[in-house]
PDB file of N, CA and C in Angstrom:
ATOM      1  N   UNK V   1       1.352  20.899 -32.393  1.00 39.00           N
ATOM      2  CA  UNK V   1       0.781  19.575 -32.292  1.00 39.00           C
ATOM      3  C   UNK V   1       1.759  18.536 -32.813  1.00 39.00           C
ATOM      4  N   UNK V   2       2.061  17.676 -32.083  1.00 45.00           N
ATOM      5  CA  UNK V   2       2.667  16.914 -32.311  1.00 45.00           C
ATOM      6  C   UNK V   2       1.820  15.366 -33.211  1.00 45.00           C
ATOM      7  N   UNK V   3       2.456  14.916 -34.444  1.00 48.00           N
ATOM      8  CA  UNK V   3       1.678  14.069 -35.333  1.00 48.00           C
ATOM      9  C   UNK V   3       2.920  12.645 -35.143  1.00 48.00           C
ATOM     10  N   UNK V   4       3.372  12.267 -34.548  1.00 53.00           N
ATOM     11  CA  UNK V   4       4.754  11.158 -34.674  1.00 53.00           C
ATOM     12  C   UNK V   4       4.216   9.591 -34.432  1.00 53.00           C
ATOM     13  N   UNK V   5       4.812   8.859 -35.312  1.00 64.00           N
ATOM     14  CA  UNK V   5       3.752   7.258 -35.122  1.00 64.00           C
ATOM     15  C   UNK V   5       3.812   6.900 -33.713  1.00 64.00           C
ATOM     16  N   UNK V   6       2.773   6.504 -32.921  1.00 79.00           N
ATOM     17  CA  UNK V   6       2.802   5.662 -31.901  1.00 79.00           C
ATOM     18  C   UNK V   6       2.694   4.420 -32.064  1.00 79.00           C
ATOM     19  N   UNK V   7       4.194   3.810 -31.025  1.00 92.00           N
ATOM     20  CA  UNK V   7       3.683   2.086 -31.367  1.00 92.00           C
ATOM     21  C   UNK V   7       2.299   1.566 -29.931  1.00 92.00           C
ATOM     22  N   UNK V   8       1.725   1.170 -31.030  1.00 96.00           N
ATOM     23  CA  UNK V   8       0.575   0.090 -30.244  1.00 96.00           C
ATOM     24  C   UNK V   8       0.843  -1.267 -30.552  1.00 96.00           C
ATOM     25  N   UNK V   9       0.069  -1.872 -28.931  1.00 97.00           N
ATOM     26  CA  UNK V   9       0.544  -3.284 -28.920  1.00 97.00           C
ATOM     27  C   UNK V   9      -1.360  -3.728 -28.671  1.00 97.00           C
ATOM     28  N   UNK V  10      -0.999  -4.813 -28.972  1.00 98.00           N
ATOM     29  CA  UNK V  10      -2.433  -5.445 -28.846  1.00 98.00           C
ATOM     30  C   UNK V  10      -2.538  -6.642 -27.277  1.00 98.00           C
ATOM     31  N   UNK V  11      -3.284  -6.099 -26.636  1.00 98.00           N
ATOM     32  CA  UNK V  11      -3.372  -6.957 -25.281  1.00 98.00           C
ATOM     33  C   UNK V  11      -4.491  -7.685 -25.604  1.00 98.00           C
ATOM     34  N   UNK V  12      -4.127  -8.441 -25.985  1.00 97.00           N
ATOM     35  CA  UNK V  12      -5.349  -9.944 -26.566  1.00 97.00           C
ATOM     36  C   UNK V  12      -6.244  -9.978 -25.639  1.00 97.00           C
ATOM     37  N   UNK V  13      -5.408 -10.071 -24.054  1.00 97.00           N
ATOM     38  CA  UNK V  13      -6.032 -10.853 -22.613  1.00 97.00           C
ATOM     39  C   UNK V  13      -7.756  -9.792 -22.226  1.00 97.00           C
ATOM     40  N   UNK V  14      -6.909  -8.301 -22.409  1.00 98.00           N
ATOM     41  CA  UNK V  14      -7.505  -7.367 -22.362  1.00 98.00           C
ATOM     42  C   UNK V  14      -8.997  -6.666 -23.606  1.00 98.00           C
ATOM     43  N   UNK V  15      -8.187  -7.484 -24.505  1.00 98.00           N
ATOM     44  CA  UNK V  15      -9.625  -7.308 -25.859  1.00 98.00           C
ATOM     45  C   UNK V  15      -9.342  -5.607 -26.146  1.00 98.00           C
ATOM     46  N   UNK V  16      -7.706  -5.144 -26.001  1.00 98.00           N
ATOM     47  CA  UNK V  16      -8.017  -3.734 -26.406  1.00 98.00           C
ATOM     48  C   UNK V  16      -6.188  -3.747 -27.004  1.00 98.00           C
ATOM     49  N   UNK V  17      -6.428  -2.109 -27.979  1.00 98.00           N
ATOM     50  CA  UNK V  17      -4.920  -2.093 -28.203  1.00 98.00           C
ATOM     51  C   UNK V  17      -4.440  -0.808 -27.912  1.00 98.00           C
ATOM     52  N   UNK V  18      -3.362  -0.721 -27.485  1.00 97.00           N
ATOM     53  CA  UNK V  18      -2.684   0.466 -25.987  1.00 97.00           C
ATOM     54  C   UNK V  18      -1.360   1.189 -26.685  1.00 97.00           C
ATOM     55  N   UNK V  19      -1.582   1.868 -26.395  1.00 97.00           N
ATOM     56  CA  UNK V  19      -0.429   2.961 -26.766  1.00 97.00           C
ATOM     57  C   UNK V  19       0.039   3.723 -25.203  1.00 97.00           C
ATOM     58  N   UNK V  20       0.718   3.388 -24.753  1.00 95.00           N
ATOM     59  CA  UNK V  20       1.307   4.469 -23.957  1.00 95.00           C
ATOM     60  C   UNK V  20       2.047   5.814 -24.598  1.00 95.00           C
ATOM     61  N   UNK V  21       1.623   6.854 -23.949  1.00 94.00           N
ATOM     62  CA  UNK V  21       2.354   8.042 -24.133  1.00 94.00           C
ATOM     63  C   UNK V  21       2.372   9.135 -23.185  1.00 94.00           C
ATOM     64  N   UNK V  22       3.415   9.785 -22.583  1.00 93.00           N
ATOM     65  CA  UNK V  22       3.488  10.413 -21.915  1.00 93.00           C
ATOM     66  C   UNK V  22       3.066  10.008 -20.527  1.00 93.00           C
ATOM     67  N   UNK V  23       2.902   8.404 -20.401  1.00 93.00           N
ATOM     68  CA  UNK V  23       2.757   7.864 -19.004  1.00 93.00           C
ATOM     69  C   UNK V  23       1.429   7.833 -19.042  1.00 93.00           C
ATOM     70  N   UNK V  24       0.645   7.976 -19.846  1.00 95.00           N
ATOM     71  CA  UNK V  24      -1.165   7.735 -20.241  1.00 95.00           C
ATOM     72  C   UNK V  24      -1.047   6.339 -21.301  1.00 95.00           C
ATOM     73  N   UNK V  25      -2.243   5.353 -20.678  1.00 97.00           N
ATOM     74  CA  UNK V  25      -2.318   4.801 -21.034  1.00 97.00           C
ATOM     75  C   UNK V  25      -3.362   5.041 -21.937  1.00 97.00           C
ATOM     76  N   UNK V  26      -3.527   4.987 -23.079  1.00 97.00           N
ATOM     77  CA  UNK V  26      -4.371   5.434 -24.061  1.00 97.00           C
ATOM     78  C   UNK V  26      -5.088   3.787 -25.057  1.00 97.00           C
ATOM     79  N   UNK V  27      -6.551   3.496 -25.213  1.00 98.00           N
ATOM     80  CA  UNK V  27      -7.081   2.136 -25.603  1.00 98.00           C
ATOM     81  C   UNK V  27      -7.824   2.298 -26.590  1.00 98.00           C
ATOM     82  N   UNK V  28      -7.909   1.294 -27.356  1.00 98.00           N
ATOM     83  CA  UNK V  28      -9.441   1.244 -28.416  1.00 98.00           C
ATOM     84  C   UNK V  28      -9.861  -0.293 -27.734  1.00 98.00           C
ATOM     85  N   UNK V  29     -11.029  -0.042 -27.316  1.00 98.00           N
ATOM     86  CA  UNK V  29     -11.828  -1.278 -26.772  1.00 98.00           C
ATOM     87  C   UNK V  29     -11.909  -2.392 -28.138  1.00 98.00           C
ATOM     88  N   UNK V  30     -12.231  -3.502 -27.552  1.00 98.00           N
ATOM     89  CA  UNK V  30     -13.123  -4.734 -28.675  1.00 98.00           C
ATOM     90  C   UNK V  30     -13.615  -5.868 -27.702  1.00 98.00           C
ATOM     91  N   UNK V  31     -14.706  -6.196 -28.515  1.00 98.00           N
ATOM     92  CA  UNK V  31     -14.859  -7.983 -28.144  1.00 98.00           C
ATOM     93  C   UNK V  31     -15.805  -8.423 -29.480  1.00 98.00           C
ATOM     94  N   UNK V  32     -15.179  -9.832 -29.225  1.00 97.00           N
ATOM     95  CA  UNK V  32     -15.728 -10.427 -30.354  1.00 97.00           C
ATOM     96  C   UNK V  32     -16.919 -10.941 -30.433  1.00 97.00           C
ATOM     97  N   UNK V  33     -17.827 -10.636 -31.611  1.00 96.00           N
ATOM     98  CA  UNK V  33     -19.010 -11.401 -31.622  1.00 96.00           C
ATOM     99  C   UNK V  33     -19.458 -12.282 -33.129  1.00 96.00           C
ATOM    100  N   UNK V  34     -19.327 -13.277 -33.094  1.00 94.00           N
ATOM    101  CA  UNK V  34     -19.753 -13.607 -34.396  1.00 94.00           C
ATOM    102  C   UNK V  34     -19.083 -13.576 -35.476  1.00 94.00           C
ATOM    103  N   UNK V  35     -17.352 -13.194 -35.520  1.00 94.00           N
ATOM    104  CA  UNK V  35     -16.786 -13.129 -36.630  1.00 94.00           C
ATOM    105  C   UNK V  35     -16.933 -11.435 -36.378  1.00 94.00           C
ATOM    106  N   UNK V  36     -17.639 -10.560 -35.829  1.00 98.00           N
ATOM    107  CA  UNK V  36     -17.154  -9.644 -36.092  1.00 98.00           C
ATOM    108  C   UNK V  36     -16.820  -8.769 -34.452  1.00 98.00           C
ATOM    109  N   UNK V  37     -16.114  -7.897 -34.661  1.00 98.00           N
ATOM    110  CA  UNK V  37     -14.879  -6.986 -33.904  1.00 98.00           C
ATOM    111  C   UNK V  37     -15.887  -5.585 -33.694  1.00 98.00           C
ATOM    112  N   UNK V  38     -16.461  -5.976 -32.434  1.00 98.00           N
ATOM    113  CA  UNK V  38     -17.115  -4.654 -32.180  1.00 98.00           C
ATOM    114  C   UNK V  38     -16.545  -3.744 -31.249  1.00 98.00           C
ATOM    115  N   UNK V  39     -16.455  -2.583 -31.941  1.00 98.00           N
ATOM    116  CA  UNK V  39     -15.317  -1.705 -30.938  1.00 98.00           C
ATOM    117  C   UNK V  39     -16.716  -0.146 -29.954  1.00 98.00           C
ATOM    118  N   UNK V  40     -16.875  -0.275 -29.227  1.00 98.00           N
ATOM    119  CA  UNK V  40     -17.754   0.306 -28.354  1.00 98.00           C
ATOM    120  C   UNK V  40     -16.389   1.553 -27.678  1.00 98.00           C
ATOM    121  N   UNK V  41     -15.329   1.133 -27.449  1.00 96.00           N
ATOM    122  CA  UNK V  41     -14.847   2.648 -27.120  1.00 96.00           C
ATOM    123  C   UNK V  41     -13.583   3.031 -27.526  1.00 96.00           C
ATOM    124  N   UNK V  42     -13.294   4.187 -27.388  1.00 97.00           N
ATOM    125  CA  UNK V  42     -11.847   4.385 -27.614  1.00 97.00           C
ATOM    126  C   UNK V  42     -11.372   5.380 -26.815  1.00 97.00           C
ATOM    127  N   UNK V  43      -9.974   5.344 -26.141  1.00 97.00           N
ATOM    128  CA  UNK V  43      -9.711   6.302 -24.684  1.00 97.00           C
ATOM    129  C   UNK V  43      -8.866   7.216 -24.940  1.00 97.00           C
ATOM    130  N   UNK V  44      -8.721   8.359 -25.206  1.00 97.00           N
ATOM    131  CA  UNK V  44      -7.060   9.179 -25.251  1.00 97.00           C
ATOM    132  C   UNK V  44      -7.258  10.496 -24.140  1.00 97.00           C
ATOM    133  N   UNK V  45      -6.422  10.517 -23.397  1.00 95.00           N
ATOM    134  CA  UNK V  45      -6.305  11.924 -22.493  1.00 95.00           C
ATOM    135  C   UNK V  45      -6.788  12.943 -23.255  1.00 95.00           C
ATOM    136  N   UNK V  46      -7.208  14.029 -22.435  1.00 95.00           N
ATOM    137  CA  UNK V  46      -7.493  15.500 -22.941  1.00 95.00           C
ATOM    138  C   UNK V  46      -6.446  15.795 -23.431  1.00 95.00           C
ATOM    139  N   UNK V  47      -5.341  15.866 -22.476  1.00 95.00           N
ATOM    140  CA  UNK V  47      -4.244  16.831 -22.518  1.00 95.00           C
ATOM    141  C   UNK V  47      -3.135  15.949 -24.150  1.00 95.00           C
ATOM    142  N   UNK V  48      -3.344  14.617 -24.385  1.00 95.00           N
ATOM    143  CA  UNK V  48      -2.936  14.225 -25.343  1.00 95.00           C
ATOM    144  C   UNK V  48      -3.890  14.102 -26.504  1.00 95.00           C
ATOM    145  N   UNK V  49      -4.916  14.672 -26.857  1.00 93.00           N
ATOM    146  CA  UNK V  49      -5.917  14.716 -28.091  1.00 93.00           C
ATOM    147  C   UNK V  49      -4.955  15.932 -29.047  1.00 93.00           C
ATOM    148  N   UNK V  50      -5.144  15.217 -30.083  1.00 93.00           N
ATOM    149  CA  UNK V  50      -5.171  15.678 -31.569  1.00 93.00           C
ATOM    150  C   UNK V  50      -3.102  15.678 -32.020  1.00 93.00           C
ATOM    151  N   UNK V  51      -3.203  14.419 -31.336  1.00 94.00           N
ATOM    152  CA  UNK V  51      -1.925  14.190 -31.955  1.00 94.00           C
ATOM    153  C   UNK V  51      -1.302  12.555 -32.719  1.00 94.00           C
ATOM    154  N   UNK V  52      -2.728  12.041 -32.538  1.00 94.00           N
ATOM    155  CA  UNK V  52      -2.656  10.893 -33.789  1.00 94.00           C
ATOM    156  C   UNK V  52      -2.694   9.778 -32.957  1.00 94.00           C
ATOM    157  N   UNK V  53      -3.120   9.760 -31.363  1.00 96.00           N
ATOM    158  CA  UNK V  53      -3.144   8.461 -30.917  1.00 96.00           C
ATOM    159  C   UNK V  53      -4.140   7.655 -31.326  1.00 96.00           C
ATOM    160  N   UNK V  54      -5.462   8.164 -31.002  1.00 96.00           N
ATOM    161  CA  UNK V  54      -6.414   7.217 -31.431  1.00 96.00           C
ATOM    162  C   UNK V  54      -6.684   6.786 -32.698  1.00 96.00           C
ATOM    163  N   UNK V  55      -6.221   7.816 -33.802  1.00 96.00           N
ATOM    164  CA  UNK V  55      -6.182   6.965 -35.369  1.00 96.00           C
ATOM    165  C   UNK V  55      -5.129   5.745 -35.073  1.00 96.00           C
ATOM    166  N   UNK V  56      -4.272   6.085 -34.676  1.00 96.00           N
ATOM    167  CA  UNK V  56      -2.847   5.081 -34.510  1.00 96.00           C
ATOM    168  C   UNK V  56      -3.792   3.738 -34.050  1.00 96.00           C
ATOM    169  N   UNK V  57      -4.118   3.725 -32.863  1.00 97.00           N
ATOM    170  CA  UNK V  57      -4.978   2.430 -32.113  1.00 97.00           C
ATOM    171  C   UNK V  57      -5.772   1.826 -33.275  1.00 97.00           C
ATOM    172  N   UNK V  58      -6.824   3.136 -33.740  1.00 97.00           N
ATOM    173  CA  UNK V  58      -7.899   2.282 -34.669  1.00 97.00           C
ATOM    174  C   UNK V  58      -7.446   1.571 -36.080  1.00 97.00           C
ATOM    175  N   UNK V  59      -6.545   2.186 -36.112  1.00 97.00           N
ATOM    176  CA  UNK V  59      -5.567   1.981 -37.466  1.00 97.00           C
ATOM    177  C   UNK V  59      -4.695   0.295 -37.456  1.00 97.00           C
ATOM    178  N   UNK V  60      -3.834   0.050 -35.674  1.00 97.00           N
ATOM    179  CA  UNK V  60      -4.284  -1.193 -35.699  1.00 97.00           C
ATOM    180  C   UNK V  60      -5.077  -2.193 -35.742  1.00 97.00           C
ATOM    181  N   UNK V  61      -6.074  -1.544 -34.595  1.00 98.00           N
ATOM    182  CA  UNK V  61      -7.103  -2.815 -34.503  1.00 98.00           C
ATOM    183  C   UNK V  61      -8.027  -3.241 -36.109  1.00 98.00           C
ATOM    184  N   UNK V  62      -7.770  -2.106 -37.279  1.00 98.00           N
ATOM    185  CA  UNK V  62      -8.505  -2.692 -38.531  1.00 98.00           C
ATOM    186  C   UNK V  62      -7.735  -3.857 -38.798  1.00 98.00           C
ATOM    187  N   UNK V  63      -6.105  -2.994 -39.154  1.00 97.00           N
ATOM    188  CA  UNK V  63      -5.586  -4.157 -39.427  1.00 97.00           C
ATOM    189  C   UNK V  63      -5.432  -5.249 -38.869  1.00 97.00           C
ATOM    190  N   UNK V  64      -5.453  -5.504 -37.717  1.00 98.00           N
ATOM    191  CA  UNK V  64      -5.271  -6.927 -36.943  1.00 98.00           C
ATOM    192  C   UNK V  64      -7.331  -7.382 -37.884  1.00 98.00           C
ATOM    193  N   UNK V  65      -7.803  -6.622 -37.676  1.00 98.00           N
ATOM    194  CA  UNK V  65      -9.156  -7.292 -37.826  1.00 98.00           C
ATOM    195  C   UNK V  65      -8.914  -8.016 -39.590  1.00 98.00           C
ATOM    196  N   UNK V  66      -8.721  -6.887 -40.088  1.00 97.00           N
ATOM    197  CA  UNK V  66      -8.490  -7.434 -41.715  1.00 97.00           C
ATOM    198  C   UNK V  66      -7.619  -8.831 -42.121  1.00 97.00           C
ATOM    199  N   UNK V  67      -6.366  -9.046 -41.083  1.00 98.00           N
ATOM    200  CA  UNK V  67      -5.604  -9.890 -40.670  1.00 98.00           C
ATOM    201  C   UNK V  67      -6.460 -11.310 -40.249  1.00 98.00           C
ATOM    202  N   UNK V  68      -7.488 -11.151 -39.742  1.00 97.00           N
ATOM    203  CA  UNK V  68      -8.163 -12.222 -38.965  1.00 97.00           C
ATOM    204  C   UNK V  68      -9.158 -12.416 -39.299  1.00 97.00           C
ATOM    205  N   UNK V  69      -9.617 -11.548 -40.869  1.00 97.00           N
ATOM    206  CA  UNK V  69     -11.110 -11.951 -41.328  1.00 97.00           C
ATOM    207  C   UNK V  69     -11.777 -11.637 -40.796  1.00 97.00           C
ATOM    208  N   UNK V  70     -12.082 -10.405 -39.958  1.00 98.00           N
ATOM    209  CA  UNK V  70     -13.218 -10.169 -39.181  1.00 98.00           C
ATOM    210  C   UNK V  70     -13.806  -8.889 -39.996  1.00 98.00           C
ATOM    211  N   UNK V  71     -14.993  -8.853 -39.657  1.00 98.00           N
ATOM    212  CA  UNK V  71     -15.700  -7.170 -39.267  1.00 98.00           C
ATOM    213  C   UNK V  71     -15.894  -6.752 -38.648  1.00 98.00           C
ATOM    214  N   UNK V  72     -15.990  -5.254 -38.654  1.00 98.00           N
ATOM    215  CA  UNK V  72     -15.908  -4.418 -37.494  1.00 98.00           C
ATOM    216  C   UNK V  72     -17.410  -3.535 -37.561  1.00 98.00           C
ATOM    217  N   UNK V  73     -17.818  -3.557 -36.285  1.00 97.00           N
ATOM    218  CA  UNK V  73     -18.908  -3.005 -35.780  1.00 97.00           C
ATOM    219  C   UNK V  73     -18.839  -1.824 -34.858  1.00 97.00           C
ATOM    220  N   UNK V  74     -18.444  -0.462 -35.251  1.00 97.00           N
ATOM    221  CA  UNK V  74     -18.102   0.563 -34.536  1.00 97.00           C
ATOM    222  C   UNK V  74     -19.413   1.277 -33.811  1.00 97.00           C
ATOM    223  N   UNK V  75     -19.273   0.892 -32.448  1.00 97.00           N
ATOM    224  CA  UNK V  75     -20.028   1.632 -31.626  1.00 97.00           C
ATOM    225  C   UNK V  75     -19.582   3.048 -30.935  1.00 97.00           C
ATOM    226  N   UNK V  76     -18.053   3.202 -31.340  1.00 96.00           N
ATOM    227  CA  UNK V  76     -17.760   4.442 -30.561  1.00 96.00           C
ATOM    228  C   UNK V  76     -17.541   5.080 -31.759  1.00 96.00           C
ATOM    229  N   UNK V  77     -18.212   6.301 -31.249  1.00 95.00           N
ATOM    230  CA  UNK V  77     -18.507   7.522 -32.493  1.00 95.00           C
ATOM    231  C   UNK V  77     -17.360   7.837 -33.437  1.00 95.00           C
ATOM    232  N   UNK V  78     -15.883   7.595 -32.742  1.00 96.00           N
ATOM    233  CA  UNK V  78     -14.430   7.766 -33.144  1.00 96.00           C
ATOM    234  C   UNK V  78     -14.132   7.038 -34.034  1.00 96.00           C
ATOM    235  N   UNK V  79     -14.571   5.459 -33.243  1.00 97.00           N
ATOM    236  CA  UNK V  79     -14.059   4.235 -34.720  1.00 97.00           C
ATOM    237  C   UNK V  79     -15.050   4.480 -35.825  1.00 97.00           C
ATOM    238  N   UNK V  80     -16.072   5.051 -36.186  1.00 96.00           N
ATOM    239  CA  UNK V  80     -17.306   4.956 -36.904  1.00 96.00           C
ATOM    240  C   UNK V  80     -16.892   6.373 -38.020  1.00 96.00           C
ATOM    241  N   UNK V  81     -16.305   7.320 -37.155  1.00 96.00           N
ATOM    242  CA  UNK V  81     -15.791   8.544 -38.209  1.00 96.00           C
ATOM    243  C   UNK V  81     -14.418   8.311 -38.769  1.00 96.00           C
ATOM    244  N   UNK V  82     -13.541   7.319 -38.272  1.00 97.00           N
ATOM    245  CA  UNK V  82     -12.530   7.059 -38.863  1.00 97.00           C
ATOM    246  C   UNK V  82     -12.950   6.340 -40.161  1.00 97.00           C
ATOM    247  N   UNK V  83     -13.800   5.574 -39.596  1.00 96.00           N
ATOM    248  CA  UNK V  83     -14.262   4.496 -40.757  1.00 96.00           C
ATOM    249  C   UNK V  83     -14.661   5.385 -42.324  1.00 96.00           C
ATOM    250  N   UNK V  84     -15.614   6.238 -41.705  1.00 95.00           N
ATOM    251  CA  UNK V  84     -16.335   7.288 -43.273  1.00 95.00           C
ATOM    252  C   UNK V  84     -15.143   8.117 -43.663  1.00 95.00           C
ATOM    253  N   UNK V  85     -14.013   8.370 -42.916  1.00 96.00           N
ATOM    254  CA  UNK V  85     -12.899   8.901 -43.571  1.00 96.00           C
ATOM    255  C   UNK V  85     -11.745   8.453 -44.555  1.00 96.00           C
ATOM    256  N   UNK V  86     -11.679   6.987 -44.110  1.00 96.00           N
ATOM    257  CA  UNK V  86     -10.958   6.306 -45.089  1.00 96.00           C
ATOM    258  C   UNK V  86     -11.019   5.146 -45.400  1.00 96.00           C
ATOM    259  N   UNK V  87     -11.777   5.289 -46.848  1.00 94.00           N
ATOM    260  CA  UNK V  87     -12.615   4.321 -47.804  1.00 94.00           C
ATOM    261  C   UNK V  87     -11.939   2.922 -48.333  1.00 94.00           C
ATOM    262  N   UNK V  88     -10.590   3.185 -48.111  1.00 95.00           N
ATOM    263  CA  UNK V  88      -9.940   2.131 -47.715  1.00 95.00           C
ATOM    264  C   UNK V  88     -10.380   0.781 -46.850  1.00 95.00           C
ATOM    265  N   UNK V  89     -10.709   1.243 -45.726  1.00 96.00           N
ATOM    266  CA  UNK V  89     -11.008   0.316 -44.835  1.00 96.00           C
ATOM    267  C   UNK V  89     -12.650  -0.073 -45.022  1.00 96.00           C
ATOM    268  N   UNK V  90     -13.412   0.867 -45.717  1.00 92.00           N
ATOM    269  CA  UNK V  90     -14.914   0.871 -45.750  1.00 92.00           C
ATOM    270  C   UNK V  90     -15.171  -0.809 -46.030  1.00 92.00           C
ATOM    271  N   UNK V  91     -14.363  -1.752 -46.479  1.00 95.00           N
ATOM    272  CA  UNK V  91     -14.738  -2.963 -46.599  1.00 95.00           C
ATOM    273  C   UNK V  91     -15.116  -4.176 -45.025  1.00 95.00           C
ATOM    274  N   UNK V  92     -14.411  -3.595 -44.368  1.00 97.00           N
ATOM    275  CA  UNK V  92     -14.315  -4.160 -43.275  1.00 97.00           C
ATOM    276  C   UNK V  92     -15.843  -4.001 -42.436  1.00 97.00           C
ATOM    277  N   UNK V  93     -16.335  -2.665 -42.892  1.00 95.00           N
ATOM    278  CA  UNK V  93     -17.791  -2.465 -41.726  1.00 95.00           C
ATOM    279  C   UNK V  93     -18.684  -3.149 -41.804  1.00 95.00           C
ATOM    280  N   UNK V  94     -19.484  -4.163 -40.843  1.00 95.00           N
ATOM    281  CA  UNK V  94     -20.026  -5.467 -40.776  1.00 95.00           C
ATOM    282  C   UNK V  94     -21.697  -4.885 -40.874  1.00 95.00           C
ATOM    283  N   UNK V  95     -22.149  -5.642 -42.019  1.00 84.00           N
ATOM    284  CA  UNK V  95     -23.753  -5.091 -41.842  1.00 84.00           C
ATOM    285  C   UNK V  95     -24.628  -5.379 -41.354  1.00 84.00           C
ATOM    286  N   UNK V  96     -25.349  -4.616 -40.473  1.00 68.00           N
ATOM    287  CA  UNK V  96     -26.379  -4.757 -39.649  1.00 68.00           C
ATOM    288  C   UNK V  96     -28.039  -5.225 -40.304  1.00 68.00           C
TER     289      UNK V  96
END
């Protein structure tokens, strides 16, 4: 398994942030509501799972969020278990 940083870029236009790898375009969704950054999905190939893309994505989009004063409202099961994993970021989750 390969673990090596992926760079992600943030496509503002798009409301998501992208990692290409291996010619897969790989996303963590958002749109904004209210000050807070609700993320409903996150995309990585089969054949590229469990090699650090989608922490990589979610790992930006906190920080851009933390960056911009927002909270985050994780609707996809991925951003929501990243979240209970590192308590670090636990400040950011917007209460319902």
């Amino acid at each position: 398994m390969e673990n090596t940083p992926h760079e992600v870029t943030h496509n503002a236009a798009a409301r998501r942030f992208e990692a290409r790898v291996d010619g897969e375009l790989c996303v963590a969704d958002y749109r904004l509501e209210d000050g807070v950054m609700v993320m409903p999905h996150t995309e990585v190939a089969a054949r590229l799972q469990g090699r650090g893309i989608a922490a990589a994505l979610v790992k930006s989009a906190l920080d851009w969020a933390r960056a911009e004063g927002l909270k985050v409202r994780p609707l996809c099961s991925y951003v929501a278990s990243y979240l209970q994993r590192h308590p670090e970021v636990q400040d950011l989750r917007a209460q319902r």
